[in-house]
CSV table of N, CA and C and ligand atoms in Angstrom, one decimal:
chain,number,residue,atom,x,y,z
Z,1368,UNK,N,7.0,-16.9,-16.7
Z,1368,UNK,CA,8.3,-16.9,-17.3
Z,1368,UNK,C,8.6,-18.2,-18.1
Z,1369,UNK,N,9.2,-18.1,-19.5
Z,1369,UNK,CA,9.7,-19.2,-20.2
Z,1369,UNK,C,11.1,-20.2,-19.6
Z,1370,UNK,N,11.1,-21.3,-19.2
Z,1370,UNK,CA,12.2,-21.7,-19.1
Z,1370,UNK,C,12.6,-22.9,-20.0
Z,1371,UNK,N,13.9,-23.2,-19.9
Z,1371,UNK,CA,14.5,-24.4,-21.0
Z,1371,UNK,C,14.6,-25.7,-20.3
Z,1372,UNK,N,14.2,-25.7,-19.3
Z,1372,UNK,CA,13.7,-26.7,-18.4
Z,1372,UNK,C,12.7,-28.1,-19.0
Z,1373,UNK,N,13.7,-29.2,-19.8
Z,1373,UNK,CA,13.2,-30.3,-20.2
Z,1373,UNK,C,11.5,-30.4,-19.3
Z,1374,UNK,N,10.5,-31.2,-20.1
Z,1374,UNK,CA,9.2,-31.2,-20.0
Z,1374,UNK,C,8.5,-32.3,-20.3
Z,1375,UNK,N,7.9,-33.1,-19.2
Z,1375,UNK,CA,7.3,-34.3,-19.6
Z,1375,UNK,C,6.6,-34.4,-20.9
Z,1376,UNK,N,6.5,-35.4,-21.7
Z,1376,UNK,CA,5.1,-35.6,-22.8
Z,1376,UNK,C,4.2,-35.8,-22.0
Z,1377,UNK,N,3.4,-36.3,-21.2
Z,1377,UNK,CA,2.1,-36.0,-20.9
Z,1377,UNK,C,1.7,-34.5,-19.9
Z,1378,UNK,N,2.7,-33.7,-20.0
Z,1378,UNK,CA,2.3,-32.2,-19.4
Z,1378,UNK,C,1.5,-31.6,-20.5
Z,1379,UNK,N,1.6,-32.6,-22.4
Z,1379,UNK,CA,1.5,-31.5,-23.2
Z,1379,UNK,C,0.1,-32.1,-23.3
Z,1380,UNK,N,-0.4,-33.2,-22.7
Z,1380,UNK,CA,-1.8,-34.0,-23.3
Z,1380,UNK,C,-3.1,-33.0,-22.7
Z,1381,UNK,N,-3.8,-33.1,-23.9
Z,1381,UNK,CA,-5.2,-32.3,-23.6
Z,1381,UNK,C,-6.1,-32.3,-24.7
Z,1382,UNK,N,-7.1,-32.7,-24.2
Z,1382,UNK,CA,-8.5,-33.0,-24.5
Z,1382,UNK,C,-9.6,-32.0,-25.2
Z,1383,UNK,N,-10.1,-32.0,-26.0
Z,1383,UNK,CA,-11.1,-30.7,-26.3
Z,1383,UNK,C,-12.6,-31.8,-26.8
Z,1384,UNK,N,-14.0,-31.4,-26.2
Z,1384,UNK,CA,-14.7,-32.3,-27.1
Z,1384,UNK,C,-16.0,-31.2,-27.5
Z,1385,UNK,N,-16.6,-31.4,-28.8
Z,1385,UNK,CA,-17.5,-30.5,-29.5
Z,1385,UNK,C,-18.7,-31.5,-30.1
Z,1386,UNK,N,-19.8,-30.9,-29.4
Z,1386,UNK,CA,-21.1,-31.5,-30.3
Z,1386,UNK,C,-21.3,-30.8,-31.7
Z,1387,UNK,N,-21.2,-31.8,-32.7
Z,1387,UNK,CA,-21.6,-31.6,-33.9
Z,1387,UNK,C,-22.9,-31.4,-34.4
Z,1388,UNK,N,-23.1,-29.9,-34.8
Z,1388,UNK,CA,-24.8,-29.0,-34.6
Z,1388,UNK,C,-24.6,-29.0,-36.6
Z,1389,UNK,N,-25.9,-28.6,-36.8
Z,1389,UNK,CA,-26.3,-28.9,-38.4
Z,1389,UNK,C,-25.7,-27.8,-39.0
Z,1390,UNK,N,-24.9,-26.6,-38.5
Z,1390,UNK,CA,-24.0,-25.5,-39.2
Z,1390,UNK,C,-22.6,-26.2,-39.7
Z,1391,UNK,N,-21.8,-27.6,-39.1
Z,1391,UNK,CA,-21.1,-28.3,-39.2
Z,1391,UNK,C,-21.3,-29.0,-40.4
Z,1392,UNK,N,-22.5,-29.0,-41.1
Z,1392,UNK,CA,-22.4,-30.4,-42.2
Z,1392,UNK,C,-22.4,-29.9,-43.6
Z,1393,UNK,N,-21.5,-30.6,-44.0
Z,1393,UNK,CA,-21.4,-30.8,-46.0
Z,1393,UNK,C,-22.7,-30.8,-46.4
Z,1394,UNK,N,-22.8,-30.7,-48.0
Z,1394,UNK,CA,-24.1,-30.9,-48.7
Z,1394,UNK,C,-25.0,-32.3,-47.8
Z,1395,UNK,N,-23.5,-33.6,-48.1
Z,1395,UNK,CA,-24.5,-34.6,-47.9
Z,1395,UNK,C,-24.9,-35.1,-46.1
Z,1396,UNK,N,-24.8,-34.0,-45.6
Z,1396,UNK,CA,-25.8,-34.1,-44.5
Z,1396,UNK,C,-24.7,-34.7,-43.0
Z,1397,UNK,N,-23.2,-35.3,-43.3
Z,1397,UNK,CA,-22.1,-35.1,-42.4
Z,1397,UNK,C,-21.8,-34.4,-42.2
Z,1398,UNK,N,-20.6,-34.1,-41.4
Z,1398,UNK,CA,-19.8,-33.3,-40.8
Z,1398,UNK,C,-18.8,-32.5,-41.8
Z,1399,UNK,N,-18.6,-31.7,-42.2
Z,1399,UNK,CA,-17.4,-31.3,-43.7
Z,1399,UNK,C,-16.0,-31.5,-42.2
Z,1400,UNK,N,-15.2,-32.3,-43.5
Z,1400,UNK,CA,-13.8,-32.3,-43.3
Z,1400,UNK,C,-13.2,-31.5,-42.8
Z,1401,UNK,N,-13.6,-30.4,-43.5
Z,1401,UNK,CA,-12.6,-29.1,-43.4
Z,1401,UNK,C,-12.8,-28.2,-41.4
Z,1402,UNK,N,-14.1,-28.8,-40.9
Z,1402,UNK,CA,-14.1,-27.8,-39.8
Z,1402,UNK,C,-13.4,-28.9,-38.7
Z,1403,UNK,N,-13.5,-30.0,-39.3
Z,1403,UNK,CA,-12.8,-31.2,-38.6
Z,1403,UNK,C,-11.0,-30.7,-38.5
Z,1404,UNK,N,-10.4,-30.4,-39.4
Z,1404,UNK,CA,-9.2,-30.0,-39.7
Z,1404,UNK,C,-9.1,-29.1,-38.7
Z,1405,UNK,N,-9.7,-27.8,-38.5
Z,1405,UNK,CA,-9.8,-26.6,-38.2
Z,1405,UNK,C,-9.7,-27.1,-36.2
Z,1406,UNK,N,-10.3,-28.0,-36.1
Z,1406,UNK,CA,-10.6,-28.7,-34.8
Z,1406,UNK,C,-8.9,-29.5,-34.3
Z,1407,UNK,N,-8.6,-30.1,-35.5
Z,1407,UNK,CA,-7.5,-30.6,-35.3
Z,1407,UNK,C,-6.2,-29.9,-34.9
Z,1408,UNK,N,-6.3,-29.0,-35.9
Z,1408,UNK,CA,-4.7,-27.7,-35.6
Z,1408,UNK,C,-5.1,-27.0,-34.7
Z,1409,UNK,N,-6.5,-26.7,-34.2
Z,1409,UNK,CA,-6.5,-26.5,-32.8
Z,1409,UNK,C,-6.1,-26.9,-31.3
Z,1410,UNK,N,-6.5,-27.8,-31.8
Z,1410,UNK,CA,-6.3,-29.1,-30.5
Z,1410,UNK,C,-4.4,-29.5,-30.3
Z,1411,UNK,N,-4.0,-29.4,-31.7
Z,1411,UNK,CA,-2.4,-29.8,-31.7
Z,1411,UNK,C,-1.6,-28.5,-31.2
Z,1412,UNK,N,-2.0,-27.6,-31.3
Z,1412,UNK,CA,-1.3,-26.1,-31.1
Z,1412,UNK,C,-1.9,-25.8,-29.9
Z,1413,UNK,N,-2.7,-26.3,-29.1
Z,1413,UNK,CA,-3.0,-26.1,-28.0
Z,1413,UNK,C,-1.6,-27.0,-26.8
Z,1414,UNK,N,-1.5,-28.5,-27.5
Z,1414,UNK,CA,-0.9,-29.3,-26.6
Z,1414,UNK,C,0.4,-28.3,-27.4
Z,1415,UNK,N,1.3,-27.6,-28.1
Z,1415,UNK,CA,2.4,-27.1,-28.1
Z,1415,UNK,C,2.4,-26.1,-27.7
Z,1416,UNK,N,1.6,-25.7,-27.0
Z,1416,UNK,CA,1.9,-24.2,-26.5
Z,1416,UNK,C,2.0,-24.8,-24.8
Z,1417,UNK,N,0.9,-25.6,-24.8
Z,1417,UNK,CA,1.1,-26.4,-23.2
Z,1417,UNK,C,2.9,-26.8,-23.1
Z,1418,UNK,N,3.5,-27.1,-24.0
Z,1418,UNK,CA,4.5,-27.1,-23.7
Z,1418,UNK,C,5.8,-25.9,-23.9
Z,1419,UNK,N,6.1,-25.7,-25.0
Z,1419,UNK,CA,6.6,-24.7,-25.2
Z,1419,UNK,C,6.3,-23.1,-24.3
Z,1420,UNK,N,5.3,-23.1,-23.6
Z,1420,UNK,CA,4.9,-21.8,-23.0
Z,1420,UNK,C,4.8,-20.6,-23.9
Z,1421,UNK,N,4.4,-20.8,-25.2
Z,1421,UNK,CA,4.8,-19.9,-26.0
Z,1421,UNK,C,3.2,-19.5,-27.1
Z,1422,UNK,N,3.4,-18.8,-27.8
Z,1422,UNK,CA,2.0,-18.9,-28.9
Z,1422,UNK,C,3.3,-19.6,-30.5
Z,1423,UNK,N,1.8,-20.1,-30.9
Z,1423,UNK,CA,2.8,-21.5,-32.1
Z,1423,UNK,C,1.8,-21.0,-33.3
Z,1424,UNK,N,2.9,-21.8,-34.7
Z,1424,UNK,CA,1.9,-21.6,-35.8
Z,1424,UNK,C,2.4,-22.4,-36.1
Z,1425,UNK,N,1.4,-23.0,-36.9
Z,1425,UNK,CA,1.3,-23.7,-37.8
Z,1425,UNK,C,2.2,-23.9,-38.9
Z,1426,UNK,N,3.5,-25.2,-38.8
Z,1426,UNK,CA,3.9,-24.7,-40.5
Z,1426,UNK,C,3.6,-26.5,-41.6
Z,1427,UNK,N,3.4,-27.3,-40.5
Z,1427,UNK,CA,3.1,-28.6,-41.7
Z,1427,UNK,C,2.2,-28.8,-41.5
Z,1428,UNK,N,1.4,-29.9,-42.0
Z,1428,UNK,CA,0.2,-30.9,-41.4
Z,1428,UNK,C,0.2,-31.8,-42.9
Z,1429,UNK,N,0.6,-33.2,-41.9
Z,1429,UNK,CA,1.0,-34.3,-42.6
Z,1429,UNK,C,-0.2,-34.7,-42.6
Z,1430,UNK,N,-0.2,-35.7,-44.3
Z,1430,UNK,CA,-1.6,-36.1,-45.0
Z,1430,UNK,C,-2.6,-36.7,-43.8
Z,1431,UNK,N,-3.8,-36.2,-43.9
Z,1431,UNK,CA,-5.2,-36.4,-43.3
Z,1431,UNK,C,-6.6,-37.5,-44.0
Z,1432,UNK,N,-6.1,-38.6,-42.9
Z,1432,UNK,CA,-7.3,-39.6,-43.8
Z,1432,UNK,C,-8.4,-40.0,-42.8
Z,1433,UNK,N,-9.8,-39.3,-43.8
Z,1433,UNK,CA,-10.8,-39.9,-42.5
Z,1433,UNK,C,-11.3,-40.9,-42.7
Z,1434,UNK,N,-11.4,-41.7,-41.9
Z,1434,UNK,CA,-11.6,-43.3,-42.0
Z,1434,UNK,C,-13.1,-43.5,-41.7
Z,1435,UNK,N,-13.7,-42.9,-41.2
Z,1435,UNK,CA,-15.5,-43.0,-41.0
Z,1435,UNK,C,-16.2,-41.5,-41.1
Z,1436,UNK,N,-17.4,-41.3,-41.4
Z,1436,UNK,CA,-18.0,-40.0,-41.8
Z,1436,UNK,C,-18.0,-39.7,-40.3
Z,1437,UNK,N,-18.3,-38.3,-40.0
Z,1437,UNK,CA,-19.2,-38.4,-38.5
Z,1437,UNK,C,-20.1,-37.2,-38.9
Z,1438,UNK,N,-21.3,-37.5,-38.0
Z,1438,UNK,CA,-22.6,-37.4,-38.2
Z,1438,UNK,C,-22.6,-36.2,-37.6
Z,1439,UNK,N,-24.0,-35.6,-37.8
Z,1439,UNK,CA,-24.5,-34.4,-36.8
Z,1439,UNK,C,-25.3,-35.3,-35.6
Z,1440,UNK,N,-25.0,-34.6,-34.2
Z,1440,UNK,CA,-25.1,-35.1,-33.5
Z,1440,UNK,C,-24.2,-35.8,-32.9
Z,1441,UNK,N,-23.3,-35.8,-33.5
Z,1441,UNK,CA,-21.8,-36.6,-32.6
Z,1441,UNK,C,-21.5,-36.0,-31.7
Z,1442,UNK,N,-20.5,-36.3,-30.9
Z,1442,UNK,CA,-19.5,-35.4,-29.7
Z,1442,UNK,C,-18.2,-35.7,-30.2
Z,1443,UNK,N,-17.9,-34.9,-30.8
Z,1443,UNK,CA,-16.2,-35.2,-31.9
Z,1443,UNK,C,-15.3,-34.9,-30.5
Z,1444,UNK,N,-14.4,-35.8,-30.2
Z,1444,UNK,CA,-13.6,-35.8,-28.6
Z,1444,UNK,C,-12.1,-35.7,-29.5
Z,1445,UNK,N,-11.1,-35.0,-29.2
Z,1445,UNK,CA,-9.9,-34.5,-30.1
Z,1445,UNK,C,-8.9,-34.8,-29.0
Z,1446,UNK,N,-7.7,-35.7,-28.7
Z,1446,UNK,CA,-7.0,-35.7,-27.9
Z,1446,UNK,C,-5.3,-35.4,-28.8
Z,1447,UNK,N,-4.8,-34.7,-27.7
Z,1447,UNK,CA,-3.1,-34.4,-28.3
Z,1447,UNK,C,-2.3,-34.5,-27.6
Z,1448,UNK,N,-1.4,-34.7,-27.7
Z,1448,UNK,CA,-0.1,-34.6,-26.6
Z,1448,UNK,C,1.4,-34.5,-27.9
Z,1449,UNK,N,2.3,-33.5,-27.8
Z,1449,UNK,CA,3.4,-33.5,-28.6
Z,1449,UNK,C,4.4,-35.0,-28.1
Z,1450,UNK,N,5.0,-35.4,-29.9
Z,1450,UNK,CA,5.5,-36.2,-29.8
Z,1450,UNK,C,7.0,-36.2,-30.0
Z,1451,UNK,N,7.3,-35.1,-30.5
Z,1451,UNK,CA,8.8,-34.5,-30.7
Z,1451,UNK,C,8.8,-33.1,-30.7
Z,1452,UNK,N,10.3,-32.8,-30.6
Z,1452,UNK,CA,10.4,-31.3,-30.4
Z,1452,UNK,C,12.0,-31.3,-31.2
Z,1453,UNK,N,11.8,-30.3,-31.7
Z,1453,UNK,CA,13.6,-30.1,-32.3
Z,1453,UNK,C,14.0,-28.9,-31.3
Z,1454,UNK,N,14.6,-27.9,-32.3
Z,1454,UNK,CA,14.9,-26.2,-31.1
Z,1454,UNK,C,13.8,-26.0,-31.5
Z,1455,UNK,N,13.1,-25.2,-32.5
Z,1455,UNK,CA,12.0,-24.2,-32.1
Z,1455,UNK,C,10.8,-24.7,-32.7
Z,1456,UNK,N,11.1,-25.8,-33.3
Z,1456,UNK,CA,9.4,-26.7,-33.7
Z,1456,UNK,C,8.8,-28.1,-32.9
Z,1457,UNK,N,7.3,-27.9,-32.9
Z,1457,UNK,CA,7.3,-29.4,-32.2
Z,1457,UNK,C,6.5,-30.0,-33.3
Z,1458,UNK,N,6.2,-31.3,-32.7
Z,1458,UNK,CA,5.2,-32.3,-33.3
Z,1458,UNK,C,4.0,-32.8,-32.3
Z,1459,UNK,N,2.8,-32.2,-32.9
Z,1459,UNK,CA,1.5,-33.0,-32.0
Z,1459,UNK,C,1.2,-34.2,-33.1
Z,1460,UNK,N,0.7,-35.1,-32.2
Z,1460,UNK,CA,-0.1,-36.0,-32.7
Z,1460,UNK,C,-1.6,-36.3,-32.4
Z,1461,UNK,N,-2.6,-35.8,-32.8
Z,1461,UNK,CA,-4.0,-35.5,-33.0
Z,1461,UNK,C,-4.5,-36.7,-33.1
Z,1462,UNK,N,-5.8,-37.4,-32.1
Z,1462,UNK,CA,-6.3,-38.6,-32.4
Z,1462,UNK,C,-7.9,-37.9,-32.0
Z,1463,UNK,N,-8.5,-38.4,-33.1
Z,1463,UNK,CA,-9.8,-37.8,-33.8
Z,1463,UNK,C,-11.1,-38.5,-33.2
Z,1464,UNK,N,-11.6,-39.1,-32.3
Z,1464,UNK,CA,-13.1,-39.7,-31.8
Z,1464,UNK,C,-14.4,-39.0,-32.3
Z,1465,UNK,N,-14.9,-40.0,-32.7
Z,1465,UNK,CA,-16.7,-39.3,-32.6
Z,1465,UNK,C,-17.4,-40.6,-32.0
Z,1466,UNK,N,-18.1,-40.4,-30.8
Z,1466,UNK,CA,-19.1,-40.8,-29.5
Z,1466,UNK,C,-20.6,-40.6,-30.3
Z,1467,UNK,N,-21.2,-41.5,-30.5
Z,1467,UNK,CA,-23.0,-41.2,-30.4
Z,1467,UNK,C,-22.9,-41.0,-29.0
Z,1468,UNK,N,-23.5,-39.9,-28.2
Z,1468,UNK,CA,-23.6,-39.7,-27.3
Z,1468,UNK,C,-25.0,-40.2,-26.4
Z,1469,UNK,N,-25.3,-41.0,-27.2
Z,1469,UNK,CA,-26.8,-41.6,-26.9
Z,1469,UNK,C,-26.4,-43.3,-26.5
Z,1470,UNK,N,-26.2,-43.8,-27.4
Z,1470,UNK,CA,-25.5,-45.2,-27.8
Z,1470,UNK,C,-24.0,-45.4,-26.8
Z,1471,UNK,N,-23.3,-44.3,-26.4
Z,1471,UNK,CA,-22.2,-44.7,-26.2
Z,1471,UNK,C,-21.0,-44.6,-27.3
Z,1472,UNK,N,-21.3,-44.9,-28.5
Z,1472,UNK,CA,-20.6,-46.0,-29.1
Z,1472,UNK,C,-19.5,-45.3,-29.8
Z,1473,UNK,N,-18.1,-45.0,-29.4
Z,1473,UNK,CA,-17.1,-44.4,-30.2
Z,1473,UNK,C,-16.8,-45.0,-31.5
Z,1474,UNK,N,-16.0,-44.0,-32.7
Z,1474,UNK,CA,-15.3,-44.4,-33.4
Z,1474,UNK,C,-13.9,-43.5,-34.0
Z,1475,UNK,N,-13.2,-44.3,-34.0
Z,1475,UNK,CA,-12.0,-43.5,-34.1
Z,1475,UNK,C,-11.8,-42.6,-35.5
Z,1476,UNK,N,-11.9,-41.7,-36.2
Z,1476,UNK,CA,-11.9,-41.3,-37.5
Z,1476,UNK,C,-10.8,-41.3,-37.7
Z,1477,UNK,N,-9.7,-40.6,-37.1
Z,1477,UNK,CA,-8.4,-40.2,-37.7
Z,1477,UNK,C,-7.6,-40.1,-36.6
Z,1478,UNK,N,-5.9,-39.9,-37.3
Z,1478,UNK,CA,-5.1,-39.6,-36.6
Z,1478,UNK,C,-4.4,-39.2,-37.3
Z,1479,UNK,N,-3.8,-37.5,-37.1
Z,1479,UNK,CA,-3.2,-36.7,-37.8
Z,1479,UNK,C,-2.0,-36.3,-36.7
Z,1480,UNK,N,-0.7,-36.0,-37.6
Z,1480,UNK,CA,0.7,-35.4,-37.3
Z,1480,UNK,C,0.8,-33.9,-37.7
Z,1481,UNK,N,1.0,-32.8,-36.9
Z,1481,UNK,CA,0.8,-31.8,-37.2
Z,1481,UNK,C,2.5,-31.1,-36.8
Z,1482,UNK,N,3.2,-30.2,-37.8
Z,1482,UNK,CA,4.0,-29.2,-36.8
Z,1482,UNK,C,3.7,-27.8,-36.7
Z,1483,UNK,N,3.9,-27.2,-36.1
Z,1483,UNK,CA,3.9,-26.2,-35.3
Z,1483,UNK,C,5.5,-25.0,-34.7
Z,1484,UNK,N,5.7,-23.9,-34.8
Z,1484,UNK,CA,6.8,-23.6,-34.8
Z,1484,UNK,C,6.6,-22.0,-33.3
Z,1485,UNK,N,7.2,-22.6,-32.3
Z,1485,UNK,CA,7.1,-21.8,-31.6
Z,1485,UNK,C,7.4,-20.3,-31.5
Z,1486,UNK,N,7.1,-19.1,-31.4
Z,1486,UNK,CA,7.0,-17.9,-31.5
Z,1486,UNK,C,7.6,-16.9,-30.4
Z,1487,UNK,N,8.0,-15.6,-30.6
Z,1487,UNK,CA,8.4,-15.0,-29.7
Z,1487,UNK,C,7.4,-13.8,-30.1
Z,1488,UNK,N,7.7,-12.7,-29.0
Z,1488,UNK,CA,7.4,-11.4,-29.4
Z,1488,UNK,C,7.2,-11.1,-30.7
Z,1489,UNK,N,8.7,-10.9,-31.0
Z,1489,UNK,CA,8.7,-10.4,-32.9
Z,1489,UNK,C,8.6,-11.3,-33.8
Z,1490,UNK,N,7.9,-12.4,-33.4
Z,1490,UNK,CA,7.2,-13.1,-34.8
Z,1490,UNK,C,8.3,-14.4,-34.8
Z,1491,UNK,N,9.7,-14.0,-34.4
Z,1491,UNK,CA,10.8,-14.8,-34.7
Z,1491,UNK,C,10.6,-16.0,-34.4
Z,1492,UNK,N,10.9,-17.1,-34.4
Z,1492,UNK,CA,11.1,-18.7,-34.1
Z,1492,UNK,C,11.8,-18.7,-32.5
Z,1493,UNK,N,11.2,-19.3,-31.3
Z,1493,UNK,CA,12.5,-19.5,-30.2
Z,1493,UNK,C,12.6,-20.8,-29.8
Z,1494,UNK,N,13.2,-20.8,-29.4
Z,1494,UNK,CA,13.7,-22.6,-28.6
Z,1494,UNK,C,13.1,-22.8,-27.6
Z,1495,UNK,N,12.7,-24.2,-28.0
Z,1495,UNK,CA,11.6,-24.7,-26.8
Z,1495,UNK,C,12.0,-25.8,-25.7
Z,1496,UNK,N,11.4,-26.0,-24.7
Z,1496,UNK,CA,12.5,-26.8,-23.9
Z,1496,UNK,C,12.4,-28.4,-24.1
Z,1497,UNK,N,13.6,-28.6,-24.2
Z,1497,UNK,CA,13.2,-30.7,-24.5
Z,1497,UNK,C,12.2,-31.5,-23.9
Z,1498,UNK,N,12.3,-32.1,-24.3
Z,1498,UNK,CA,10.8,-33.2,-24.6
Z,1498,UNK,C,11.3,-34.5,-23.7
Z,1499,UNK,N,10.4,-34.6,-22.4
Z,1499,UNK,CA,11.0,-36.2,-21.9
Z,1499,UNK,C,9.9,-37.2,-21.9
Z,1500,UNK,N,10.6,-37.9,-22.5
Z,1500,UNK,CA,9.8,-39.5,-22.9
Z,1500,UNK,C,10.0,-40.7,-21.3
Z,1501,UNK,N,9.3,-40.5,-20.7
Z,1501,UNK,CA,8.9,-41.4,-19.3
Z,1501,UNK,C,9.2,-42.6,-19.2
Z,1502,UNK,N,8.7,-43.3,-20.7
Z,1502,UNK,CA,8.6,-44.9,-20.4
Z,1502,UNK,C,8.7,-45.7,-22.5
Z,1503,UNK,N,8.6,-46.7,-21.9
Z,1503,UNK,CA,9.0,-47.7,-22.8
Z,1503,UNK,C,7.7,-46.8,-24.8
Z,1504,UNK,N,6.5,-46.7,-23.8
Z,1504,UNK,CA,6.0,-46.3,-25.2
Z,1504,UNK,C,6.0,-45.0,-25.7
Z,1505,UNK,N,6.4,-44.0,-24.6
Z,1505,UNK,CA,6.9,-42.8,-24.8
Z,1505,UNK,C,8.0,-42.5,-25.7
Z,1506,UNK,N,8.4,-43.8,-25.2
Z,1506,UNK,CA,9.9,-43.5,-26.0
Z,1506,UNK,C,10.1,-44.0,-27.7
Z,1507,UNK,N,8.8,-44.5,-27.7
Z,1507,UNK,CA,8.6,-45.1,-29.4
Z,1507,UNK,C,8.2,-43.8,-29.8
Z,1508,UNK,N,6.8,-43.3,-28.8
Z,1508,UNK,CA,6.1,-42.5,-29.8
Z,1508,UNK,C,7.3,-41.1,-30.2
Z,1509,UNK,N,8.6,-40.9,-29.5
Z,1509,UNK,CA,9.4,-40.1,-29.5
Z,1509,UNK,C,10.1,-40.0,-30.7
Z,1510,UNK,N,10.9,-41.6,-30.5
Z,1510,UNK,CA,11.6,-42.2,-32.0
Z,1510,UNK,C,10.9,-41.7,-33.4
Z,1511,UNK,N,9.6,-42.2,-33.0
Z,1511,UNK,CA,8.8,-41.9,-34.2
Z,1511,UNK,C,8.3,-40.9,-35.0
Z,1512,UNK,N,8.4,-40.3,-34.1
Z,1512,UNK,CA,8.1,-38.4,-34.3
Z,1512,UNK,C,9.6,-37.7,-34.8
Z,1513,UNK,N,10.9,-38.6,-34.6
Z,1513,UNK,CA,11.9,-37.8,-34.9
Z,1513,UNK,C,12.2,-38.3,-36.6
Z,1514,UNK,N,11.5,-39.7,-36.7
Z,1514,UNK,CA,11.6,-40.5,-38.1
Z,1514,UNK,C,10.7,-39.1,-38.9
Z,1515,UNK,N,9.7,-39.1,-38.6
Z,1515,UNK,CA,8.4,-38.4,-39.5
Z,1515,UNK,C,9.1,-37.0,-39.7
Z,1516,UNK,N,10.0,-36.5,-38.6
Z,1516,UNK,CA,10.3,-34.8,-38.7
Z,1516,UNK,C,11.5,-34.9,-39.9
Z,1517,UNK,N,12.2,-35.8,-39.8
Z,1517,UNK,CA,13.5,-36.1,-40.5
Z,1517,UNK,C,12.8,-36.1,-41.8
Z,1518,UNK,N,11.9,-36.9,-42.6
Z,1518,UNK,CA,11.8,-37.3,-43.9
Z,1518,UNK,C,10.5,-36.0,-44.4
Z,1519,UNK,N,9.7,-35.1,-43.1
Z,1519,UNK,CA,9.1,-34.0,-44.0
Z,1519,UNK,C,10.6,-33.0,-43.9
Z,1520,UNK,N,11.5,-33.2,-43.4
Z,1520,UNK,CA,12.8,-32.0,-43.8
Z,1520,UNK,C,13.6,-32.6,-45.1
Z,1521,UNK,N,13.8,-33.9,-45.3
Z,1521,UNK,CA,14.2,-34.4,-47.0
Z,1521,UNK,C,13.1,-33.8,-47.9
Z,1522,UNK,N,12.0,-33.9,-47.5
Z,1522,UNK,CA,11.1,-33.6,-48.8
Z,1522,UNK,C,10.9,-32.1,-49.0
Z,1523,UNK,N,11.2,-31.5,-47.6
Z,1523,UNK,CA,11.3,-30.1,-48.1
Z,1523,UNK,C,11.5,-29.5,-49.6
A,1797,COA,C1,7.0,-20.9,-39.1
A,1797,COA,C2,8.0,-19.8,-39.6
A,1797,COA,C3,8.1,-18.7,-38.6
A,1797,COA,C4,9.4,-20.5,-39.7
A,1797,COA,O1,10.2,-19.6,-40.2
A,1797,COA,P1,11.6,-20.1,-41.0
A,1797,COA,O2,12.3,-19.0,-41.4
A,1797,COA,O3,11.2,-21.2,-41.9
A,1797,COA,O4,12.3,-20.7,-39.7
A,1797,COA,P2,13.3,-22.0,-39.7
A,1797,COA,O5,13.8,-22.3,-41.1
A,1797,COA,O6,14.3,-21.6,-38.7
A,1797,COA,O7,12.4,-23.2,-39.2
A,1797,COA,C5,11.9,-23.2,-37.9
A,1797,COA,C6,11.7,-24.6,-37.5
A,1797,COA,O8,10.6,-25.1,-38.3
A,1797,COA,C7,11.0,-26.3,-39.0
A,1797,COA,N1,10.3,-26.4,-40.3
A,1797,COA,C8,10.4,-25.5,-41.2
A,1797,COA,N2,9.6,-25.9,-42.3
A,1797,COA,C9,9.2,-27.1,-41.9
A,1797,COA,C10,8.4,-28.1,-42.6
A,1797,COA,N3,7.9,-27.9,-43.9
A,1797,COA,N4,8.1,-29.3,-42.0
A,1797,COA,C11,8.6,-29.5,-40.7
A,1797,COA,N5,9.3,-28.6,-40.0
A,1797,COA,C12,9.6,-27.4,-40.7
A,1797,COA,C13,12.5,-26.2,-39.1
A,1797,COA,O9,13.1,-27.5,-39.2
A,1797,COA,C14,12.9,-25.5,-37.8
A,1797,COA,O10,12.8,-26.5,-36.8
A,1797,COA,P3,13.9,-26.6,-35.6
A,1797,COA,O11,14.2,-25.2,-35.1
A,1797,COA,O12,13.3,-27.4,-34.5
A,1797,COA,O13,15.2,-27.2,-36.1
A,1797,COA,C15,7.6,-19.3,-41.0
A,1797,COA,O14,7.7,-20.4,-42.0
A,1797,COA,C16,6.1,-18.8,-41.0
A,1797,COA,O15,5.8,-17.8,-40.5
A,1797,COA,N6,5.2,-19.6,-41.6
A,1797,COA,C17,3.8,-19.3,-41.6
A,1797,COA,C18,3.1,-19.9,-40.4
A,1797,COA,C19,1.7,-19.6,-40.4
A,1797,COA,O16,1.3,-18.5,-40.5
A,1797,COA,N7,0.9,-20.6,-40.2
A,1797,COA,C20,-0.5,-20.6,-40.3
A,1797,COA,C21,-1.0,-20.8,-41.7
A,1797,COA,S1,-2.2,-19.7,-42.2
């Protein structure tokens, strides 16, 4: 059963990690962006449904910059936890790792803001239960997430 019953931010945190096989790569022999993306609104719609108890769609995804290639052979590690919630949309925030799995050696590629709009039965939008911020950085990354929701609704 759904309740309206406020909801920690780390109830929504969750992990997904995928070895990167040679079906994954662009011409020039990385990983293409685009299944990286596909990985990402995964991973973010996973941590809002962990919360919201509900099935979510997708309705923004703020600009995406990859900051290092990753390779075939990587282990691309995807962490999310939502950082805001209004009534019936939330905000994940997607942090992007690739591990040589041999070496050890991580690198952070990205970190993407995604929203998401929680779902009922009939397709309609419902209200999801509030968002509690625990501690001192919780409560930034909370702020922050209400700055970013506020200025993609001016730009609407
Ligand atoms: C998501 C969807 C159901 C919302 O319907 P809607 O009539 O726009 O509903 P609302 O205007 O009530 O918006 C719902 C929530 O989304 C938020 N929202 C809408 N557009 C937004 C945008 N561009 N950026 C951020 N939030 C947005 C609203 O602020 C509202 O949040 P709140 O309830 O927390 O205040 C509808 O836009 C839709 O079905 N979109 C397609 C989703 C989809 O298929 N995604 C996969 C892409 S293939």
């Amino acid at each position: 059963m759904t309740t309206l019953a406020p909801k920690p931010m780390r109830a929504s945190r969750i992990s997904i990690a995928q070895l990167m096989q040679p079906e994954h790569a662009n011409p020039a022999g990385n990983v293409h962006g685009g299944y990286i993306m596909k990985l990402v609104d995964e991973c973010g719609a996973l941590a809002c449904m962990r919360h919201a108890a509900r099935r979510v769609v997708t309705v923004a995804i703020d600009r995406m910059t990859f900051r290092q290639p990753i390779k075939i052979g990587d282990l691309v590690i995807l962490s999310a936890e939502v950082t805001y919630v209004g009534r019936t949309s939330l905000e994940a925030a997607v942090h992007v790792e690739a591990e040589n799995p041999i070496s050890g050696e991580k690198t952070h590629t990205n970190t993407a803001y995604l929203v998401y709009v929680a779902i009922g039965e009939d397709g309609l939008p419902v209200e999801v239960p509030p968002l509690l911020a625990e501690n001192a950085e919780e409560r930034e990354k909370l702020a922050a997430g209400q700055a970013r929701q506020r200025q993609r609704l001016e730009q609407k």
